[in-house]
CSV table of C-alpha atoms and ligand atoms in Angstrom, one decimal:
chain,number,residue,atom,x,y,z
A,1,MET,CA,-7.9,18.2,14.0
A,2,HIS,CA,-6.1,16.9,11.0
A,3,ARG,CA,-6.5,17.8,7.7
A,4,THR,CA,-3.9,16.5,5.8
A,5,ALA,CA,-2.5,13.5,5.3
A,6,LEU,CA,0.1,11.6,3.7
A,7,VAL,CA,-0.2,8.0,2.0
A,8,LEU,CA,2.3,5.8,0.8
A,9,PHE,CA,0.7,4.5,-1.1
A,10,SER,CA,2.1,1.7,-4.1
A,11,GLY,CA,-0.5,0.8,-6.4
A,12,GLY,CA,-1.8,-2.0,-4.7
A,13,GLN,CA,-5.1,-3.6,-2.8
A,14,ASP,CA,-4.8,-2.7,0.5
A,15,SER,CA,-2.7,1.6,-0.8
A,16,THR,CA,-5.6,1.8,-3.2
A,17,THR,CA,-8.3,1.8,-0.6
A,18,CYS,CA,-5.4,3.5,2.5
A,19,LEU,CA,-5.8,6.6,-0.1
A,20,ALA,CA,-9.5,6.0,-0.8
A,21,GLN,CA,-10.5,6.7,2.9
A,22,ALA,CA,-7.5,9.1,3.8
A,23,LEU,CA,-10.2,10.8,0.3
A,24,THR,CA,-12.8,10.5,2.7
A,25,ARG,CA,-11.5,12.1,5.5
A,26,TYR,CA,-8.3,14.7,4.8
A,27,GLU,CA,-8.8,18.4,2.7
A,28,ARG,CA,-5.1,17.4,1.3
A,29,VAL,CA,-3.6,14.6,0.5
A,30,GLU,CA,-0.8,13.5,-0.8
A,31,THR,CA,1.3,10.1,-2.0
A,32,VAL,CA,4.3,8.5,-2.1
A,33,ALA,CA,6.4,5.6,-3.2
A,34,PHE,CA,9.4,4.1,-3.4
A,35,ASP,CA,11.5,2.8,-6.3
A,36,TYR,CA,14.3,0.5,-5.4
A,37,GLY,CA,14.8,-1.7,-8.2
A,38,GLN,CA,11.3,-4.5,-8.2
A,39,ARG,CA,11.7,-6.6,-10.6
A,40,HIS,CA,8.8,-5.5,-11.8
A,41,HIS,CA,7.9,-1.8,-12.6
A,42,VAL,CA,4.5,-2.7,-12.8
A,43,GLU,CA,3.5,-2.5,-9.5
A,44,LEU,CA,4.8,1.8,-10.5
A,45,GLN,CA,2.8,1.6,-13.9
A,46,ALA,CA,-0.9,0.9,-11.5
A,47,ARG,CA,-0.5,3.0,-8.9
A,48,LEU,CA,-0.7,5.7,-11.9
A,49,LYS,CA,-3.2,3.7,-13.1
A,50,VAL,CA,-5.4,4.4,-9.8
A,51,LEU,CA,-4.5,7.5,-9.3
A,52,GLU,CA,-5.4,9.3,-12.8
A,53,ALA,CA,-8.3,6.6,-12.4
A,54,LEU,CA,-9.6,7.7,-9.3
A,55,ARG,CA,-9.8,11.5,-10.4
A,56,GLN,CA,-11.5,11.2,-14.1
A,57,GLN,CA,-13.9,9.0,-11.7
A,58,PHE,CA,-14.7,10.7,-8.0
A,59,PRO,CA,-15.0,14.3,-8.7
A,60,ALA,CA,-15.6,14.9,-4.1
A,61,TRP,CA,-12.2,13.2,-4.1
A,62,ALA,CA,-10.0,14.6,-7.3
A,63,PRO,CA,-9.7,18.0,-6.0
A,64,ARG,CA,-8.7,17.0,-2.4
A,65,MET,CA,-5.4,15.1,-4.7
A,66,GLY,CA,-2.7,16.0,-4.6
A,67,GLU,CA,1.0,16.1,-5.6
A,68,ASP,CA,2.5,12.1,-5.9
A,69,HIS,CA,5.6,11.8,-4.6
A,70,LEU,CA,8.9,9.2,-6.0
A,71,LEU,CA,11.4,8.3,-4.0
A,72,ASP,CA,14.9,7.0,-5.6
A,73,LEU,CA,15.5,4.1,-2.9
A,74,ALA,CA,17.5,1.3,-5.0
A,75,VAL,CA,20.1,1.6,-2.3
A,76,LEU,CA,18.0,-1.0,-0.9
A,77,GLY,CA,19.0,-3.6,-3.3
A,78,GLN,CA,22.7,-3.1,-2.4
A,79,VAL,CA,21.6,-3.9,1.5
A,80,SER,CA,19.4,-6.9,0.7
A,81,GLU,CA,19.2,-10.1,-1.3
A,82,THR,CA,15.3,-10.6,-1.8
A,83,SER,CA,12.9,-12.1,-4.8
A,84,LEU,CA,12.0,-9.0,-5.1
A,85,THR,CA,14.8,-7.0,-6.2
A,86,ARG,CA,16.6,-9.8,-8.0
A,87,ASP,CA,16.3,-13.0,-9.6
A,88,MET,CA,15.3,-15.4,-7.5
A,89,ALA,CA,12.1,-17.6,-6.7
A,90,PHE,CA,9.7,-16.9,-3.4
A,91,LYS,CA,9.9,-19.5,-0.8
A,92,MET,CA,9.8,-19.5,2.8
A,93,GLU,CA,13.3,-19.1,5.4
A,94,SER,CA,13.7,-21.1,7.7
A,95,SER,CA,13.0,-17.6,9.9
A,96,GLY,CA,9.4,-18.7,8.8
A,97,LEU,CA,9.2,-15.5,6.6
A,98,PRO,CA,8.7,-15.4,2.7
A,99,ASN,CA,12.5,-13.9,0.8
A,100,THR,CA,10.1,-11.3,-0.3
A,101,PHE,CA,10.8,-10.2,2.9
A,102,VAL,CA,13.6,-6.9,3.2
A,103,PRO,CA,14.2,-6.1,6.4
A,104,GLY,CA,12.7,-3.1,8.2
A,105,ARG,CA,12.0,-2.0,4.7
A,106,ASN,CA,8.9,-0.2,6.1
A,107,LEU,CA,11.3,1.1,8.4
A,108,LEU,CA,13.0,3.3,5.9
A,109,PHE,CA,9.6,4.0,3.9
A,110,LEU,CA,8.2,5.5,7.0
A,111,THR,CA,11.0,7.9,7.9
A,112,LEU,CA,11.1,8.8,4.4
A,113,ALA,CA,7.4,10.0,4.5
A,114,ALA,CA,8.0,11.7,7.8
A,115,ALA,CA,10.9,14.1,6.3
A,116,LEU,CA,8.4,14.4,3.9
A,117,ALA,CA,5.1,15.1,4.7
A,118,TYR,CA,7.3,17.7,7.2
A,119,ARG,CA,8.2,19.4,4.2
A,120,ARG,CA,5.4,19.7,2.5
A,121,GLY,CA,3.2,20.3,5.9
A,122,LEU,CA,0.7,17.8,6.3
A,123,ASP,CA,0.2,15.6,9.4
A,124,VAL,CA,-0.7,12.6,9.0
A,125,LEU,CA,1.4,10.0,7.7
A,126,VAL,CA,-1.3,6.3,6.4
A,127,THR,CA,0.4,3.0,5.0
A,128,GLY,CA,-1.5,-0.3,4.3
A,129,VAL,CA,0.2,-2.5,6.8
A,130,CYS,CA,-1.6,-5.0,8.8
A,131,GLU,CA,-1.5,-7.5,11.1
A,132,THR,CA,-3.9,-9.8,9.9
A,133,ASP,CA,-3.3,-11.5,6.8
A,134,TYR,CA,0.4,-11.3,6.4
A,135,SER,CA,3.2,-13.6,7.0
A,136,GLY,CA,4.9,-12.7,10.4
A,137,TYR,CA,6.2,-9.7,8.9
A,138,PRO,CA,7.5,-7.5,11.7
A,139,ASP,CA,8.1,-3.8,10.4
A,140,CYS,CA,4.4,-3.9,10.4
A,141,ARG,CA,3.4,-5.1,13.7
A,142,ASP,CA,1.1,-2.5,15.3
A,143,ASP,CA,3.5,-2.4,18.1
A,144,THR,CA,6.4,-0.9,15.4
A,145,MET,CA,3.9,1.2,14.1
A,146,LYS,CA,3.0,3.0,17.1
A,147,ALA,CA,7.1,2.6,18.1
A,148,MET,CA,7.7,4.5,15.1
A,149,GLN,CA,5.4,7.7,15.6
A,150,LEU,CA,7.2,8.1,18.8
A,151,ALA,CA,10.1,8.1,17.3
A,152,LEU,CA,10.1,10.3,14.2
A,153,SER,CA,7.6,12.3,16.9
A,154,LEU,CA,10.4,13.0,18.9
A,155,GLY,CA,13.2,13.0,16.3
A,156,MET,CA,11.7,16.0,14.0
A,157,ASP,CA,9.9,17.5,17.3
A,158,LYS,CA,6.7,17.3,15.6
A,159,ARG,CA,3.9,15.7,16.2
A,160,LEU,CA,2.8,13.2,13.4
A,161,LEU,CA,0.4,11.1,13.5
A,162,ILE,CA,0.8,7.2,11.3
A,163,GLU,CA,-2.9,6.0,10.7
A,164,THR,CA,-3.0,2.6,9.6
A,165,PRO,CA,-6.9,1.8,8.5
A,166,LEU,CA,-5.8,-2.0,7.9
A,167,MET,CA,-4.7,-3.5,11.0
A,168,TRP,CA,-7.2,-5.2,12.0
A,169,LEU,CA,-8.9,-6.2,9.1
A,170,ASP,CA,-8.3,-9.7,6.8
A,171,LYS,CA,-8.7,-9.3,3.0
A,172,ALA,CA,-12.2,-9.9,2.6
A,173,GLN,CA,-12.8,-6.6,4.6
A,174,THR,CA,-10.1,-4.5,2.8
A,175,TRP,CA,-12.4,-5.8,-0.5
A,176,ALA,CA,-15.7,-4.9,2.3
A,177,LEU,CA,-13.9,-1.6,3.3
A,178,ALA,CA,-13.2,0.2,-0.2
A,179,GLU,CA,-17.3,-0.8,-1.9
A,180,SER,CA,-17.9,0.6,1.9
A,181,LEU,CA,-15.9,4.1,1.0
A,182,GLY,CA,-16.6,4.3,-2.3
A,183,GLY,CA,-19.1,1.4,-3.7
A,184,ALA,CA,-18.5,-0.8,-6.9
A,185,PRO,CA,-16.7,1.3,-9.2
A,186,LEU,CA,-14.2,1.9,-6.3
A,187,VAL,CA,-14.0,-1.6,-6.8
A,188,ASP,CA,-14.2,-2.4,-10.0
A,189,VAL,CA,-11.0,0.6,-9.9
A,190,ILE,CA,-8.9,-1.9,-7.8
A,191,VAL,CA,-9.9,-5.1,-9.3
A,192,GLU,CA,-9.0,-3.6,-12.9
A,193,HIS,CA,-5.6,-1.3,-11.4
A,194,SER,CA,-4.0,-1.5,-8.2
A,195,HIS,CA,-1.4,-4.7,-8.5
A,196,SER,CA,-0.6,-7.0,-6.1
A,197,CYS,CA,1.0,-10.4,-7.8
A,198,TYR,CA,4.6,-10.5,-7.0
A,199,LEU,CA,5.5,-11.7,-10.9
A,200,GLY,CA,4.5,-8.9,-12.2
A,201,ASP,CA,1.5,-10.7,-14.3
A,202,ARG,CA,-0.8,-8.1,-16.3
A,203,GLU,CA,-1.5,-10.9,-19.2
A,204,HIS,CA,-4.8,-13.3,-16.6
A,205,ARG,CA,-8.0,-11.6,-15.6
A,206,HIS,CA,-9.5,-13.3,-12.8
A,207,ALA,CA,-12.7,-11.6,-11.1
A,208,TRP,CA,-10.7,-10.1,-8.3
A,209,GLY,CA,-8.3,-8.2,-11.0
A,210,TRP,CA,-4.9,-8.8,-12.7
A,211,GLY,CA,-2.1,-11.2,-11.3
A,212,CYS,CA,0.0,-15.2,-11.9
A,213,GLY,CA,-2.9,-16.4,-9.6
A,214,SER,CA,-0.8,-18.4,-7.7
A,215,CYS,CA,2.3,-16.6,-6.1
A,216,PRO,CA,1.4,-15.7,-1.9
A,217,ALA,CA,-0.3,-12.4,-3.4
A,218,CYS,CA,-2.1,-13.7,-5.7
A,219,GLU,CA,-3.2,-17.0,-3.6
A,220,LEU,CA,-4.2,-13.8,-0.8
A,221,ARG,CA,-6.2,-11.2,-3.0
A,222,ALA,CA,-8.2,-13.8,-4.6
A,223,ARG,CA,-8.5,-15.5,-1.3
A,224,GLY,CA,-9.9,-12.3,0.4
A,225,TRP,CA,-12.1,-11.8,-3.0
A,226,GLU,CA,-13.6,-15.4,-3.1
A,227,ARG,CA,-15.4,-14.0,1.2
A,228,TYR,CA,-16.1,-11.3,0.1
A,229,SER,CA,-18.5,-12.0,-2.8
A,230,GLY,CA,-19.5,-15.3,-1.3
A,231,SER,CA,-21.0,-13.6,1.5
A,232,GLY,CA,-23.3,-11.5,-1.2
A,233,LYS,CA,-21.8,-8.0,-0.8
A,234,ALA,CA,-19.8,-8.4,-4.7
B,301,ZN,ZN1,0.9,-13.2,-8.8
């Protein structure tokens, strides 16, 4: 029986939902994020706000919330040129992937998270990767996750589970999952404090939260919210 988990927690809608689910399942839940020179540190601030709100508003979860880790991954900026780490506009590449894609980024995240989990004695890695709504990031695919689970378990000689609760959900279902885990208060925390916008916009408030409203991340989040709230569940 697995009792402890490390959640890859960026402060977005997906990872906040994953964190909430882990808090309903595991006795001790730690969180980790990576600072890789994001153009905007809004995301890293958002995650602290989410953690604080969860601690305050969910007394059953608060005692389970363990240490929060922030790992410096500035080296990613040296090996990639993307609009997330440099001052470039968003566009689709000829590969069919958006230029936000940092090749293999998620593989690095999982490897570092696994090393941290090993040291902290945590059994399960939880990540909000998803095949359904995303732009085909190959390092977020289910097969990639299963291969990583095997490689990390073998390479560290310790059974490690990679849990991907959102793998087959679309964004509307992710909102609905949040509601089922923490009711309207959790949905409110996600709307108010989690951050998805690629441009780091915290000036424009929509029904689904803060953001520019037009970047791919905002569009995805807004469309999911529309379908979720249109279904009469909001
Ligand atoms: Zn945006």
